Amino acid sequence: AKEQGRSRYHLYTSSMDEQAFRRLTMENSLRKALQREEFSLYYQPKVNIKTGQIVCLEALVRWQNPEMGLILPNQFIPLAEDTGLIIPLGEWVLRTACAQNKTWQLLNYPPMRVAVNFSPRQFQQPRLTDMVEQILGEADLAPCWLELELTENVMLQNVEKTVQTLNRLSNLGIHISIDDFGTGYSSLSYIKKLPIQTLKIDRSFVHDINTNADDAAIAIAVITMAQSLRLNVIAEGVETLEQMKLLDGLNCPEMQGYLFSKPLPVAEMTTLLSNIKWP
Ligand code: C2E
Ligand code: CA
Ligand code: CA
Ligand code: CA
């Protein structure tokens, strides 16, 4: 039994070492990735169901590493958060998304917002509003064409400070959305204190909405609350016609998901925009 215990312990430590090693390798690659221009942005439309128009394109970061291949954000954003690399990466995302939106506007596509995800640590960074204003200025993009997607967990840190920062951003004319709504840890009472425009129903509630009464109940609750607070509401992760019909029946005005389009690289998104019959 002692033997066994020891070998198990050995296995445990070696897999720990391996994990730590992988993490270190990834951290080193992540540090170099910005200079090596290994990041790119994909864009996914948010659609107004009544008009069929694209109201916004959400920027989603991708990391193409020569050794590791394509890495999705869930595999490196947490590490970027831990190491602080999220700050320069986040600035790069914002700058790139704003410049791209300006490019599409100059190509005469009907103007849409571009949405950028901000993680809690990014949101806590000093002089955030100055940075955002500067990047908008550099891109020559009007603030009304920028949307920031924040999770409820942003609110956990320091409510006063968060409200202050959100007020500044909102006063500039930037659109603020609460992402993954209903999955965070904060209470609902903060919602009415915040200058936000949109609640985004998390895709975990959309996935089984046609078969799971609890998920449907949550979606209904969010839509109803948004209506009474005069907020916009969007459902993410809409993959099927059945989900779309049900949400439309609940008067959910905007949707996003594979049913409409997967996140696309710039060239493919530009093709998609060109092929739309704009009213
Ligand atoms: P999120 O903001 O909730 O983004 C939605 C995720 O769902 C995206 O995954 C998107 O590709 C995926 N998705 C969209 N439609 C569907 C659908 O119909 N079905 C399914 N199953 N999935 C769908 P992605 O791109 O892997 O991003 C994952 C998360 O990483 C994002 O979740 C966001 O929290 C974070 N993230 C992505 N880009 C950035 C970024 O530039 N900065 C920061 N801070 N976080 C980012
Ligand atoms: Ca998002
Ligand atoms: Ca989300
Ligand atoms: Ca999410």
Coordinates of C-alpha atoms and ligand atoms in Angstrom, one line a residue:
A1 CA 0.0 0.0 0.0
K2 CA 2.9 2.3 0.8
E3 CA 4.5 1.5 -2.6
Q4 CA 1.2 2.4 -4.3
G5 CA 0.8 5.5 -2.3
R6 CA 4.3 6.6 -3.2
S7 CA 3.9 5.9 -6.9
R8 CA 0.6 7.7 -7.0
Y9 CA 2.2 10.7 -5.3
H10 CA 4.9 10.6 -7.9
L11 CA 2.4 10.6 -10.7
Y12 CA 0.6 13.5 -9.1
T13 CA 3.7 15.6 -8.8
S14 CA 4.9 14.9 -12.3
S15 CA 1.6 15.9 -13.7
M16 CA 1.7 19.0 -11.6
D17 CA 5.1 19.7 -13.0
E18 CA 3.8 19.2 -16.5
Q19 CA 1.0 21.6 -15.9
A20 CA 3.3 24.2 -14.4
F21 CA 5.6 23.7 -17.3
R22 CA 2.9 24.1 -19.9
R23 CA 1.7 27.2 -18.2
L24 CA 5.1 28.7 -18.2
T25 CA 5.6 27.8 -21.9
M26 CA 2.3 29.4 -22.7
E27 CA 3.1 32.5 -20.6
N28 CA 6.4 32.9 -22.4
S29 CA 4.7 32.5 -25.8
L30 CA 1.9 34.9 -24.8
R31 CA 4.5 37.5 -23.9
K32 CA 6.0 37.4 -27.4
A33 CA 2.7 37.0 -29.2
L34 CA 1.9 40.7 -29.4
Q35 CA 5.2 41.7 -31.0
R36 CA 5.0 38.7 -33.3
E37 CA 1.5 39.7 -34.4
E38 CA 0.0 36.3 -33.6
F39 CA -3.4 37.7 -32.5
S40 CA -6.3 38.4 -34.8
L41 CA -9.9 39.4 -34.4
Y42 CA -12.9 37.5 -35.6
Y43 CA -16.3 39.3 -35.8
Q44 CA -19.7 38.0 -35.1
P45 CA -22.9 39.9 -36.0
K46 CA -25.7 40.8 -33.6
V47 CA -29.0 40.9 -35.5
N48 CA -32.2 42.9 -35.0
I49 CA -34.8 40.2 -35.5
K50 CA -37.6 42.6 -36.7
T51 CA -35.5 44.5 -39.3
G52 CA -33.0 41.7 -40.1
Q53 CA -30.3 44.3 -39.8
I54 CA -26.9 43.8 -38.3
V55 CA -26.7 46.3 -35.4
C56 CA -23.3 45.3 -34.1
L57 CA -20.2 43.2 -34.7
E58 CA -18.6 41.6 -31.7
A59 CA -14.8 41.3 -31.8
L60 CA -13.5 38.0 -30.5
V61 CA -9.8 37.5 -30.2
R62 CA -7.9 34.5 -31.7
W63 CA -4.3 33.4 -31.1
Q64 CA -2.5 31.7 -33.9
N65 CA 0.8 30.3 -32.5
P66 CA 3.3 28.6 -34.9
E67 CA 4.0 25.8 -32.4
M68 CA 0.6 25.4 -30.7
G69 CA -1.7 26.3 -33.6
L70 CA -5.0 28.1 -33.1
I71 CA -5.8 28.8 -29.5
L72 CA -9.2 30.0 -28.4
P73 CA -9.6 32.8 -25.8
N74 CA -10.9 30.6 -23.0
Q75 CA -7.4 28.9 -23.1
F76 CA -5.4 32.1 -22.8
I77 CA -7.5 35.0 -21.5
P78 CA -7.4 33.7 -17.9
L79 CA -3.6 33.5 -18.1
A80 CA -3.4 36.9 -19.7
E81 CA -5.5 38.2 -16.7
D82 CA -3.2 36.5 -14.2
T83 CA -0.1 37.9 -15.7
G84 CA -1.4 41.4 -16.5
L85 CA -0.8 40.8 -20.2
I86 CA -4.5 41.4 -20.7
I87 CA -3.7 45.2 -20.4
P88 CA -1.6 45.5 -23.6
L89 CA -3.6 42.8 -25.3
G90 CA -6.9 44.5 -24.5
E91 CA -5.6 47.8 -25.8
W92 CA -4.6 46.0 -29.0
V93 CA -8.0 44.5 -29.4
L94 CA -9.7 47.8 -28.8
R95 CA -7.4 49.7 -31.2
T96 CA -7.8 47.0 -33.9
A97 CA -11.6 46.7 -33.6
C98 CA -12.1 50.5 -33.7
A99 CA -9.8 50.9 -36.7
Q100 CA -11.6 48.0 -38.5
N101 CA -15.0 49.5 -37.8
K102 CA -13.8 52.8 -39.3
T103 CA -12.6 51.0 -42.3
W104 CA -16.0 49.4 -42.9
Q105 CA -17.6 52.8 -42.5
L106 CA -15.3 54.3 -45.1
L107 CA -16.2 51.4 -47.4
N108 CA -19.8 52.7 -47.1
Y109 CA -21.4 49.8 -45.3
P110 CA -24.2 51.1 -43.1
P111 CA -22.7 52.0 -39.8
M112 CA -22.8 49.4 -37.0
R113 CA -21.3 49.3 -33.6
V114 CA -18.3 47.2 -32.9
A115 CA -18.3 45.4 -29.5
V116 CA -15.2 44.7 -27.5
N117 CA -15.1 42.4 -24.4
F118 CA -13.4 43.7 -21.3
S119 CA -12.4 41.4 -18.5
P120 CA -12.5 42.6 -14.9
R121 CA -8.8 43.4 -14.6
Q122 CA -8.9 45.5 -17.7
F123 CA -11.8 47.4 -16.4
Q124 CA -9.9 48.1 -13.1
Q125 CA -6.9 49.5 -14.9
P126 CA -6.0 53.1 -14.1
R127 CA -6.9 55.8 -16.7
L128 CA -9.1 53.4 -18.6
T129 CA -11.4 56.2 -19.9
D130 CA -8.4 58.2 -21.1
M131 CA -7.1 55.2 -23.0
V132 CA -10.5 54.5 -24.6
E133 CA -10.9 58.1 -25.6
Q134 CA -7.5 58.2 -27.1
I135 CA -8.0 55.1 -29.1
L136 CA -11.4 56.4 -30.4
G137 CA -9.6 59.6 -31.4
E138 CA -6.8 57.8 -33.2
A139 CA -9.3 55.7 -35.1
D140 CA -11.5 58.7 -35.8
L141 CA -14.5 56.7 -34.7
A142 CA -17.5 58.3 -33.0
P143 CA -18.0 56.8 -29.5
C144 CA -21.6 55.8 -30.4
W145 CA -20.1 53.1 -32.7
L146 CA -18.3 51.4 -29.8
E147 CA -19.8 49.0 -27.4
L148 CA -18.1 47.5 -24.4
E149 CA -19.2 44.1 -23.1
L150 CA -18.6 43.6 -19.4
T151 CA -19.5 40.7 -17.1
E152 CA -21.3 41.2 -13.8
N153 CA -18.1 40.2 -12.1
V154 CA -16.7 43.6 -13.0
M155 CA -19.1 45.0 -10.4
L156 CA -17.7 42.8 -7.6
Q157 CA -14.6 44.8 -7.0
N158 CA -15.6 48.3 -6.1
V159 CA -19.1 49.4 -6.9
E160 CA -18.5 53.2 -6.4
K161 CA -15.5 53.2 -8.7
T162 CA -17.2 51.0 -11.2
V163 CA -20.2 53.3 -11.4
Q164 CA -17.9 56.3 -11.8
T165 CA -16.0 54.7 -14.6
L166 CA -19.2 53.5 -16.4
N167 CA -20.6 57.0 -16.1
R168 CA -17.6 58.5 -17.8
L169 CA -17.7 55.9 -20.6
S170 CA -21.4 56.3 -21.0
N171 CA -21.2 60.1 -21.1
L172 CA -18.8 59.8 -24.0
G173 CA -21.6 58.0 -25.8
I174 CA -20.2 54.5 -25.6
H175 CA -22.8 51.6 -25.5
I176 CA -22.4 49.4 -22.4
S177 CA -23.6 45.8 -22.3
I178 CA -23.7 43.3 -19.4
D179 CA -22.4 40.0 -20.9
D180 CA -23.3 36.5 -19.7
F181 CA -26.1 38.1 -17.7
G182 CA -27.4 35.8 -15.0
T183 CA -24.3 33.8 -14.5
G184 CA -22.3 36.2 -12.3
Y185 CA -22.2 36.6 -8.5
S186 CA -23.6 40.0 -8.1
S187 CA -27.0 41.0 -6.9
L188 CA -29.6 42.5 -9.2
S189 CA -29.9 45.7 -7.2
Y190 CA -26.9 47.2 -9.0
I191 CA -28.5 47.1 -12.4
K192 CA -30.6 50.2 -11.9
K193 CA -27.6 52.2 -10.6
L194 CA -25.6 51.6 -13.7
P195 CA -25.6 53.6 -17.0
I196 CA -26.0 50.5 -19.2
Q197 CA -27.9 49.9 -22.4
T198 CA -28.1 46.2 -22.9
L199 CA -28.4 42.9 -21.1
K200 CA -27.0 39.9 -22.8
I201 CA -28.7 36.6 -22.0
D202 CA -26.0 34.0 -21.6
R203 CA -25.9 31.1 -24.1
S204 CA -26.2 28.6 -21.3
F205 CA -29.8 29.6 -20.9
V206 CA -30.5 29.6 -24.7
H207 CA -29.0 26.2 -25.4
D208 CA -32.0 24.1 -24.0
I209 CA -34.5 26.9 -24.0
N210 CA -37.0 24.8 -26.0
T211 CA -36.9 21.8 -23.7
N212 CA -35.9 23.1 -20.3
A213 CA -38.6 25.1 -18.5
D214 CA -36.1 26.5 -16.0
D215 CA -33.9 28.0 -18.7
A216 CA -37.0 29.4 -20.5
A217 CA -38.1 31.0 -17.2
I218 CA -34.8 32.7 -16.7
A219 CA -34.8 34.0 -20.3
I220 CA -38.4 35.3 -19.7
A221 CA -37.3 37.0 -16.5
V222 CA -34.4 38.7 -18.1
I223 CA -36.4 39.9 -21.0
T224 CA -39.2 41.2 -18.8
M225 CA -36.8 42.9 -16.5
A226 CA -35.1 44.6 -19.4
Q227 CA -38.4 45.8 -20.8
S228 CA -39.5 47.3 -17.5
L229 CA -36.1 49.0 -17.0
R230 CA -36.1 50.2 -20.6
L231 CA -33.0 48.3 -21.5
N232 CA -32.2 46.5 -24.7
V233 CA -31.8 42.8 -24.5
I234 CA -30.0 40.3 -26.7
A235 CA -29.8 36.5 -26.6
E236 CA -26.5 34.9 -27.5
G237 CA -25.7 31.4 -28.7
V238 CA -28.8 31.1 -30.9
E239 CA -28.1 28.0 -33.1
T240 CA -31.5 26.8 -34.2
L241 CA -34.7 28.1 -35.8
E242 CA -36.6 26.7 -32.8
Q243 CA -34.6 28.8 -30.4
M244 CA -35.0 31.9 -32.6
K245 CA -38.8 31.4 -32.9
L246 CA -39.2 30.9 -29.2
L247 CA -37.1 34.0 -28.3
D248 CA -38.9 36.0 -30.9
G249 CA -42.2 35.0 -29.4
L250 CA -40.9 36.3 -26.0
N251 CA -40.2 39.6 -27.8
C252 CA -36.4 39.3 -27.5
P253 CA -35.4 42.0 -30.1
E254 CA -31.8 41.1 -30.8
M255 CA -30.0 37.8 -31.3
Q256 CA -26.5 36.4 -32.0
G257 CA -25.3 32.9 -32.7
Y258 CA -24.3 30.4 -35.3
L259 CA -27.8 30.4 -36.8
F260 CA -27.0 33.9 -38.2
S261 CA -23.2 33.6 -38.5
K262 CA -20.2 32.2 -36.8
P263 CA -17.4 34.6 -35.8
L264 CA -15.6 35.4 -39.1
P265 CA -12.2 36.8 -39.9
V266 CA -12.1 40.3 -41.5
A267 CA -12.1 39.2 -45.2
E268 CA -15.0 36.8 -44.7
M269 CA -17.0 39.4 -42.7
T270 CA -16.4 42.0 -45.4
T271 CA -17.7 39.5 -48.0
L272 CA -20.8 38.8 -45.8
L273 CA -21.4 42.6 -45.5
S274 CA -21.1 43.0 -49.3
N275 CA -23.6 40.3 -49.9
I276 CA -26.3 41.7 -47.6
K277 CA -29.1 43.5 -49.4
W278 CA -29.2 46.6 -47.3
P279 CA -32.6 48.4 -47.1
Ligands
C2E1 P1 -18.3 35.7 -24.8 O1 -18.0 37.1 -24.8 O2 -19.5 35.2 -24.0 O3 -18.4 35.3 -26.3 C1 -19.3 34.3 -26.9 C2 -18.6 33.0 -27.2 O4 -19.5 32.1 -27.7 C3 -17.5 33.1 -28.3 O5 -16.5 32.2 -28.0 C4 -18.3 32.8 -29.5 O6 -17.4 32.3 -30.6 C5 -19.2 31.7 -29.0 N1 -20.4 31.6 -29.8 C6 -21.0 32.5 -30.5 N2 -22.2 32.0 -31.1 C7 -22.3 30.8 -30.6 C8 -23.3 29.7 -30.8 O7 -24.3 29.9 -31.5 N3 -23.1 28.5 -30.2 C9 -22.0 28.3 -29.4 N4 -21.8 27.1 -28.8 N5 -21.0 29.3 -29.2 C10 -21.2 30.5 -29.8 P2 -14.9 32.6 -28.1 O8 -14.7 33.4 -29.2 O9 -14.2 31.3 -27.9 O10 -14.7 33.5 -26.8 C11 -14.9 32.9 -25.5 C12 -14.8 34.0 -24.4 O11 -13.5 34.6 -24.4 C13 -15.8 35.2 -24.7 O12 -17.0 34.8 -24.3 C14 -15.1 36.3 -23.9 O13 -15.5 36.2 -22.6 C15 -13.6 36.0 -24.0 N6 -13.0 36.8 -25.0 C16 -13.0 36.7 -26.4 N7 -12.4 37.7 -27.0 C17 -12.0 38.5 -26.0 C18 -11.2 39.8 -25.9 O14 -10.8 40.4 -26.9 N8 -11.0 40.3 -24.7 C19 -11.4 39.7 -23.5 N9 -11.2 40.3 -22.3 N10 -12.1 38.5 -23.5 C20 -12.4 38.0 -24.7
CA2 CA -19.1 38.9 -25.2
CA3 CA -21.4 36.1 -23.5
CA4 CA -19.0 33.9 -21.9

